[in-house]
């Protein structure tokens, strides 16, 4: 069932529609069988629950293949859909992707416009044709300052979030437009507003003779801020993969990645494929004991 | 049961092959570091450090107890010409071990009547002409929580003085000011060297990690001078477009 959605030819440069990803033939069936065997072996060890991707390298990919920049992003979208399905096959429950940074608004306005149009087009495609979403029972979140998006994109994103809110399968969180420092500032704003409302309720309660609570008066803690991050309810990423070999996080999930294994494979995002994902998980499995020990120790100290 | 045994065997076999591959890479890396230290590779001889204003170093807390290695690392960095180093470990081991240096610096400042804020005095010292700042986990998320408390106090004060509560929206710039006031502000390192088994930033203060290049150096006990030179060389060749 899932096999029919996973393409065998991710080296194709032209854009693929998610519901056009099909596998046929004996050779492809054999490849699928081998892939399943490898996943079964991999699953003997610890598997990550949450993988975050910084999808870097779309423009360089387009340049290296002498195609238009926009086409590079389209191939990048195909790579995202393929990675989503591979992660589902491997039992990864949460995927977070850095689709658009607030800093990216500094790019050439034509490029930003092209990206926004691409995002709107892809979101509307997912709304109309729900093959991929339904097969993995995907819940889609859009994390970021959605107010900075143009209205059509924002409305499409909100519609997609609403239509998948009830799904209980794989959770895909798309960060756009996002940065970590903005997320932290937003959490502080929400916390202040929450405490203001609590104080108003306490004031109203005390004037009716009811006892006041202490919630609004205690110091703000790390746990309070955690509750107001976009990622509340989602476990911290086990692996953060930034493709194209770059070594920085570029203001992505800085709060949530304390014990995440940071990886920076050389392939550009459109080139990221199943074997790169397998390699990433193998690397994670080698460092898992250290990461887990640190996580447990940190929890004890809380 | 049999299937599980076979899967387990294959899993261990794959990881054994990877270990052998890593051993080979490690040997090649050691050879390269030796050649770099002996100045036999021309491209590593003249490092350009103009872009490296602040260097961050994350050390695994268990390894940070090895004070001799830490001091050797600081000596290497000052020899290369690094001007500002930010040391970090989650549990604050480095702050405790380097406390005599921090205390001496504080006494020097007070003798020379240099006014440094109490928060800065608590974690800064000088090492061979290089300014060193020590941070720990309490400067990370807890530092942001302290800053949030300051902002919340401002929020309540504005409310008390009659400003429209719903109009107050804190920006990232407000957050940065609050962090400085709470003693958790400071420069962002351009490059972060991670000494430990794994490439993790281990909770380095988030507000200071936005565009930092993060390089894994391996464990502190097997640190090599050549690895540092190689990391600096690669950093000098990097180009960042900051999202553009």
XYZ file of C-alpha atoms in Angstrom:
546
model
C 0.000 0.000 0.000
C 2.715 2.414 1.037
C 5.020 1.105 -1.700
C 2.788 2.555 -4.353
C 3.449 6.000 -2.953
C 7.222 5.826 -2.869
C 9.032 6.741 -6.017
C 12.067 4.783 -7.121
C 13.480 7.571 -9.233
C 14.259 10.507 -7.016
C 16.985 11.617 -9.362
C 14.414 12.957 -11.796
C 14.629 16.698 -12.038
C 11.060 17.382 -13.002
C 8.493 17.953 -10.318
C 6.385 14.988 -9.227
C 2.897 15.071 -7.822
C 2.625 13.085 -4.575
C -0.142 10.911 -5.911
C 1.862 10.165 -9.036
C 4.626 8.466 -7.040
C 4.170 4.829 -8.013
C 6.395 1.760 -8.227
C 5.958 -0.943 -10.831
C 7.748 -3.991 -12.033
C 9.542 -6.930 -10.507
C 12.804 -5.038 -10.025
C 11.044 -2.306 -8.081
C 9.179 -4.886 -5.975
C 12.525 -6.486 -5.181
C 13.957 -3.085 -4.216
C 10.963 -2.491 -1.945
C 11.478 -5.879 -0.298
C 15.168 -5.159 0.306
C 14.265 -1.759 1.700
C 11.801 -3.353 4.142
C 14.434 -5.891 5.247
C 16.930 -3.130 5.919
C 14.338 -1.192 7.908
C 13.600 -4.353 9.933
C 17.304 -4.716 10.784
C 17.599 -1.008 11.599
C 14.562 -1.225 13.902
C 16.402 -3.733 16.105
C 18.210 -0.722 17.576
C 16.783 2.524 19.000
C 14.807 4.479 16.397
C 14.312 8.232 16.557
C 10.807 9.464 17.329
C 11.338 12.966 15.974
C 13.584 14.110 13.128
C 13.961 17.768 12.191
C 15.221 18.825 8.758
C 16.804 22.075 7.655
C 16.100 21.737 3.933
C 19.172 23.561 2.672
C 20.561 23.516 -0.859
C 17.574 23.949 -3.214
C 19.070 26.991 -4.939
C 22.507 25.400 -5.250
C 20.864 22.293 -6.690
C 19.113 24.387 -9.344
C 22.355 26.212 -10.148
C 24.369 22.994 -10.432
C 21.835 21.563 -12.869
C 21.321 24.823 -14.762
C 17.602 24.906 -14.038
C 15.506 27.782 -12.715
C 15.746 28.490 -8.997
C 12.016 27.862 -8.549
C 12.447 24.402 -10.070
C 15.049 23.607 -7.399
C 12.461 24.317 -4.701
C 9.912 22.132 -6.522
C 12.304 19.191 -6.580
C 12.931 19.968 -2.909
C 9.214 19.553 -2.252
C 9.279 16.118 -3.903
C 12.218 15.178 -1.708
C 10.167 16.303 1.325
C 7.212 14.099 0.360
C 9.503 11.130 -0.231
C 11.290 11.670 3.106
C 7.906 11.898 4.834
C 6.915 8.495 3.481
C 10.293 6.908 4.274
C 10.144 8.247 7.831
C 6.620 6.843 8.181
C 7.879 3.470 6.987
C 10.620 3.572 9.618
C 8.232 4.408 12.428
C 9.305 8.021 12.938
C 6.269 9.745 14.467
C 7.255 13.442 14.251
C 8.925 15.326 11.432
C 9.686 19.031 11.577
C 10.963 20.948 8.576
C 12.427 24.457 8.310
C 10.598 25.617 5.214
C 11.036 29.389 5.456
C 12.986 31.514 7.907
C 11.907 35.036 8.906
C 15.386 36.030 7.663
C 14.451 34.704 4.206
C 12.182 37.734 3.735
C 15.461 39.628 3.108
C 15.842 37.754 -0.175
C 14.999 39.244 -3.546
C 11.229 40.034 -3.535
C 10.713 38.032 -6.744
C 12.218 34.964 -5.123
C 10.113 35.420 -1.981
C 6.999 35.792 -4.124
C 7.877 32.616 -6.064
C 8.358 30.718 -2.814
C 5.057 31.964 -1.387
C 3.243 30.969 -4.580
C 4.861 27.543 -4.486
C 3.829 27.058 -0.863
C 0.255 28.092 -1.607
C 0.149 25.775 -4.621
C 1.487 22.790 -2.674
C -0.790 23.390 0.309
C -3.822 23.558 -2.001
C -2.682 20.370 -3.749
C -2.499 18.577 -0.420
C -5.980 19.890 0.440
C -7.459 18.619 -2.832
C -5.609 15.366 -3.190
C -5.258 13.707 0.162
C -3.610 10.443 -0.869
C -0.372 11.060 0.973
C -2.058 12.611 4.024
C -4.571 9.796 4.316
C -2.055 6.997 3.835
C 0.086 8.154 6.750
C -2.876 9.698 8.638
C -0.828 12.866 8.756
C -1.484 15.763 11.076
C 0.052 18.940 9.670
C 1.096 21.907 11.809
C 2.363 25.251 10.603
C 4.647 26.792 13.198
C 5.765 30.374 12.981
C 4.561 33.922 12.719
C 1.727 33.192 10.282
C 0.719 36.851 10.373
C 3.774 37.609 8.217
C 2.450 35.445 5.381
C 0.269 36.847 2.617
C -3.426 36.190 3.156
C -3.914 33.417 0.560
C -0.981 31.412 1.970
C -2.064 31.979 5.558
C -5.657 30.955 4.853
C -4.528 27.840 2.960
C -2.208 26.864 5.818
C -4.938 27.364 8.404
C -7.358 25.314 6.310
C -4.877 22.454 6.006
C -4.151 22.515 9.744
C -7.870 22.432 10.533
C -8.590 19.611 8.092
C -5.825 17.388 9.515
C -6.211 18.332 13.188
C -8.022 15.116 14.035
C -5.450 12.798 12.431
C -3.487 10.635 14.851
C -0.679 9.355 12.628
C 2.581 10.986 11.620
C 2.892 14.654 12.672
C 4.473 16.942 10.088
C 5.314 20.399 11.403
C 6.239 22.976 8.813
C 8.126 25.970 10.216
C 7.216 28.994 8.140
C 7.988 31.810 8.610
C 9.907 30.879 11.694
C 12.888 31.559 13.811
C 13.731 30.355 17.272
C 14.250 33.758 18.887
C 10.874 34.889 17.563
C 9.324 31.720 19.009
C 10.833 32.446 22.439
C 9.658 36.082 22.372
C 6.197 34.867 21.330
C 6.157 32.404 24.257
C 6.966 35.233 26.678
C 4.172 37.376 25.207
C 1.662 34.536 25.503
C 2.754 33.841 29.071
C 2.311 37.498 30.044
C -1.147 37.537 28.465
C -2.067 34.271 30.240
C -0.977 35.636 33.617
C -2.814 38.894 32.982
C -6.003 36.907 32.370
C -5.378 34.809 35.492
C -4.937 37.951 37.581
C -8.137 39.437 36.178
C -10.005 36.238 37.042
C -8.462 36.216 40.537
C -9.468 39.834 41.008
C -12.999 39.043 39.928
C -12.974 35.941 42.159
C -11.680 37.793 45.231
C -14.301 40.478 44.797
C -16.880 37.675 44.909
C -15.333 36.324 48.084
C -13.452 33.404 46.455
C -9.804 32.691 47.421
C -7.109 33.852 44.957
C -4.699 31.316 43.371
C -0.941 31.811 43.265
C -0.398 30.978 39.555
C -0.139 34.559 38.390
C 2.306 35.535 41.122
C 4.901 32.741 40.971
C 8.121 33.246 38.988
C 8.100 32.242 35.342
C 9.843 28.898 35.001
C 11.377 26.975 32.110
C 8.340 24.666 32.181
C 6.014 27.676 31.770
C 7.931 28.756 28.669
C 7.908 25.161 27.335
C 4.097 25.197 27.436
C 3.975 28.238 25.165
C 6.493 27.165 22.562
C 5.039 26.166 19.190
C 6.420 22.699 19.917
C 4.392 22.180 23.123
C 3.173 18.594 23.245
C 5.802 17.430 20.764
C 8.947 15.641 22.004
C 12.296 17.345 21.369
C 13.979 16.321 18.124
C 16.262 13.286 18.389
C 18.116 14.247 15.214
C 18.492 17.600 13.431
C 19.671 17.132 9.847
C 20.924 20.119 7.888
C 21.680 19.115 4.336
C 24.382 20.608 2.068
C 27.066 20.206 4.705
C 26.455 23.515 6.501
C 27.256 23.424 10.206
C 24.994 26.111 11.672
C 21.402 25.916 12.952
C 20.368 29.321 11.522
C 17.994 30.078 14.393
C 16.092 26.791 14.167
C 14.714 25.047 17.273
C 17.521 26.380 19.484
C 15.358 25.907 22.619
C 14.380 22.332 21.767
C 17.689 20.871 20.582
C 19.660 20.648 23.834
C 20.277 16.920 23.420
C 19.555 16.522 19.717
C 22.144 14.838 17.538
C 23.184 17.491 15.027
C 24.047 16.067 11.616
C 25.162 17.867 8.474
C 25.342 15.466 5.523
C 26.902 16.789 2.323
C 24.069 16.137 -0.200
C 21.868 19.087 -1.104
C 18.249 18.796 0.068
C 16.787 17.675 -3.311
C 19.427 14.897 -3.334
C 18.535 13.667 0.159
C 17.241 10.138 -0.241
C 16.426 6.942 1.583
C 20.047 5.838 1.947
C 20.978 9.176 3.520
C 18.122 8.746 5.993
C 19.304 5.218 6.841
C 22.838 6.535 7.398
C 21.485 9.318 9.626
C 19.616 6.809 11.768
C 22.655 4.517 11.991
C 24.729 7.478 13.247
C 22.004 8.312 15.761
C 21.935 4.731 17.048
C 25.676 4.923 17.772
C 25.297 8.016 19.950
C 21.949 7.085 21.501
C 23.369 5.789 24.840
C 25.162 9.118 25.492
C 22.174 11.251 24.503
C 19.748 9.166 26.549
C 22.006 9.270 29.596
C 22.183 13.066 29.384
C 18.417 13.384 28.938
C 17.734 11.212 31.998
C 20.237 13.183 34.068
C 18.683 16.490 32.988
C 15.199 15.232 33.942
C 16.455 14.132 37.377
C 17.897 17.594 37.985
C 14.508 19.162 37.236
C 12.553 -15.491 18.163
C 14.853 -16.808 15.430
C 14.015 -13.824 13.237
C 14.870 -11.464 16.098
C 18.240 -13.198 16.584
C 19.038 -12.863 12.891
C 18.009 -9.185 12.874
C 20.135 -8.575 15.986
C 23.132 -10.302 14.420
C 22.812 -8.252 11.227
C 22.384 -5.032 13.245
C 25.555 -5.653 15.231
C 27.379 -6.608 12.029
C 26.399 -3.323 10.335
C 27.585 -1.337 13.346
C 30.843 -3.312 13.474
C 31.514 -2.411 9.841
C 30.756 1.246 10.614
C 33.134 1.121 13.607
C 35.919 -0.186 11.360
C 35.182 2.555 8.848
C 35.268 5.154 11.658
C 38.572 3.759 12.921
C 40.064 4.171 9.451
C 38.743 7.776 9.253
C 40.138 8.458 12.720
C 43.599 7.243 11.671
C 43.519 9.391 8.521
C 42.421 12.367 10.630
C 45.258 11.777 13.116
C 47.754 11.728 10.264
C 46.357 14.958 8.846
C 46.503 16.607 12.309
C 50.131 15.539 12.675
C 50.972 17.044 9.289
C 49.122 20.264 10.189
C 50.914 20.541 13.574
C 54.253 20.003 11.827
C 53.350 22.790 9.359
C 53.852 20.432 6.439
C 50.541 21.389 4.801
C 50.960 24.894 3.327
C 47.297 25.901 3.284
C 47.047 25.619 7.088
C 50.140 27.692 7.826
C 48.749 31.205 7.776
C 45.355 31.254 9.399
C 43.133 34.261 8.820
C 41.196 34.890 11.993
C 39.561 38.245 11.145
C 36.102 36.667 10.973
C 36.559 34.854 14.297
C 35.702 37.491 16.900
C 34.282 35.117 19.506
C 34.950 31.401 19.867
C 32.622 29.141 21.833
C 33.779 25.856 23.346
C 31.288 23.293 24.663
C 32.778 20.573 26.842
C 31.009 17.459 28.060
C 30.701 17.898 31.846
C 32.325 14.570 32.645
C 35.342 15.467 30.510
C 35.450 19.034 31.857
C 36.875 17.711 35.163
C 40.203 17.287 33.374
C 41.437 20.801 34.241
C 44.883 20.193 32.721
C 43.364 19.473 29.334
C 41.114 22.538 29.607
C 44.087 24.752 30.424
C 46.094 23.225 27.594
C 43.230 23.959 25.227
C 43.072 27.585 26.405
C 46.834 27.886 25.942
C 46.618 26.524 22.374
C 43.780 28.939 21.566
C 45.675 31.954 22.902
C 48.786 30.844 20.941
C 46.783 30.711 17.725
C 45.554 34.246 18.389
C 41.976 33.841 19.601
C 40.908 36.951 21.517
C 37.625 35.908 23.125
C 36.559 32.463 24.283
C 33.214 31.398 25.749
C 33.508 28.117 27.663
C 30.374 26.124 28.398
C 29.419 22.891 30.069
C 25.945 21.882 31.247
C 26.697 21.234 34.903
C 28.940 24.247 35.606
C 32.063 22.155 36.218
C 34.227 24.640 34.311
C 32.891 27.584 36.332
C 33.851 25.779 39.567
C 37.275 24.628 38.377
C 38.229 27.988 36.890
C 36.915 29.921 39.884
C 40.406 30.889 41.170
C 41.060 32.602 37.816
C 37.673 34.325 37.924
C 38.271 35.475 41.521
C 41.746 36.813 40.655
C 40.268 38.738 37.745
C 37.575 40.220 39.984
C 40.210 41.333 42.524
C 42.301 42.851 39.716
C 39.298 44.776 38.425
C 38.485 46.160 41.874
C 42.160 47.126 42.476
C 42.243 48.901 39.121
C 38.825 50.404 39.824
C 37.427 48.821 36.691
C 33.676 48.751 36.883
C 32.297 45.478 35.645
C 28.750 44.374 36.366
C 28.392 41.745 39.099
C 26.975 39.254 36.623
C 29.914 39.646 34.255
C 32.440 39.459 37.095
C 30.999 36.120 38.113
C 32.066 34.397 34.897
C 34.860 36.308 33.161
C 38.631 36.164 33.448
C 41.709 36.743 31.364
C 44.063 33.982 30.199
C 47.260 34.996 28.479
C 45.709 38.086 26.889
C 42.593 36.178 25.865
C 39.251 37.050 27.506
C 37.464 33.943 28.776
C 33.826 33.733 29.792
C 32.472 30.647 31.605
C 28.845 29.627 31.151
C 26.766 26.742 32.384
C 23.275 25.309 31.962
C 21.873 27.990 34.292
C 22.778 30.588 31.651
C 20.751 28.730 29.025
C 17.014 28.151 29.417
C 17.039 29.386 33.022
C 18.681 32.613 31.868
C 15.838 33.103 29.392
C 13.292 32.400 32.179
C 14.993 35.083 34.352
C 14.753 37.543 31.462
C 11.092 36.589 30.990
C 10.481 37.413 34.662
C 11.991 40.873 34.185
C 9.781 41.428 31.150
C 6.731 40.232 33.083
C 7.542 42.716 35.879
C 7.674 45.499 33.263
C 4.373 44.235 31.908
C 2.760 44.393 35.374
C 4.255 47.841 36.072
C 2.843 49.189 32.815
C -0.544 47.760 33.757
C -0.359 49.368 37.207
C 0.445 52.722 35.645
C -2.558 52.545 33.435
C -1.100 51.617 30.009
C -3.423 49.540 27.863
C -2.384 45.988 28.745
C -3.424 44.536 25.465
C -0.997 46.859 23.610
C 2.193 45.483 25.160
C 3.956 43.151 22.743
C 7.560 42.313 23.536
C 9.896 42.095 20.551
C 13.111 40.135 20.115
C 15.006 43.373 20.821
C 13.155 43.680 24.163
C 14.080 40.083 24.919
C 17.747 40.785 24.120
C 17.736 43.784 26.528
C 16.106 41.716 29.250
C 18.702 38.987 28.787
C 21.488 41.541 29.238
C 19.810 42.920 32.356
C 19.450 39.388 33.746
C 23.146 38.706 33.140
C 22.537 36.243 30.313
C 23.371 38.548 27.450
C 26.722 38.487 25.734
C 28.340 38.054 22.373
C 27.350 35.313 19.963
C 30.261 33.043 19.117
C 31.076 32.836 15.410
C 32.345 29.273 15.830
C 31.498 26.647 18.445
C 33.870 23.740 19.088
C 32.155 20.766 20.748
C 34.394 18.517 22.835
C 32.550 15.342 23.781
C 31.419 12.050 22.292
C 28.582 13.569 20.271
C 27.845 16.655 18.143
C 25.273 18.282 20.467
C 25.240 21.838 21.738
C 24.093 20.572 25.182
C 21.942 23.624 25.918
C 24.381 26.403 24.983
C 22.375 29.642 25.475
C 19.903 29.718 22.608
C 19.986 33.481 22.093
C 23.739 33.268 21.430
C 23.673 30.339 19.007
C 21.633 31.686 16.098
C 24.211 31.722 13.297
C 27.102 29.950 15.000
C 29.035 27.328 13.028
C 29.078 24.176 15.173
C 31.992 21.773 14.770
C 32.454 18.472 16.585
C 36.041 17.968 17.782
C 35.805 14.573 19.467
C 36.624 13.932 23.096
C 38.670 16.397 25.140
C 41.192 13.783 26.254
C 42.195 13.066 22.641
C 42.136 16.690 21.488
C 44.696 17.694 18.876
C 46.194 21.045 17.974
C 45.924 20.144 14.282
C 42.128 19.631 14.621
C 41.730 23.154 15.964
C 43.794 24.609 13.104
C 41.731 22.606 10.582
C 38.453 23.826 12.162
C 39.660 27.448 12.037
C 40.795 27.064 8.434
C 37.423 25.649 7.353
C 35.658 28.432 9.245
C 37.746 31.065 7.448
C 36.578 29.608 4.109
C 32.868 29.700 5.066
C 30.445 32.134 3.585
C 27.192 32.949 5.387
C 24.309 34.740 3.758
C 22.207 35.025 6.950
C 19.050 33.818 5.245
C 19.385 35.954 2.112
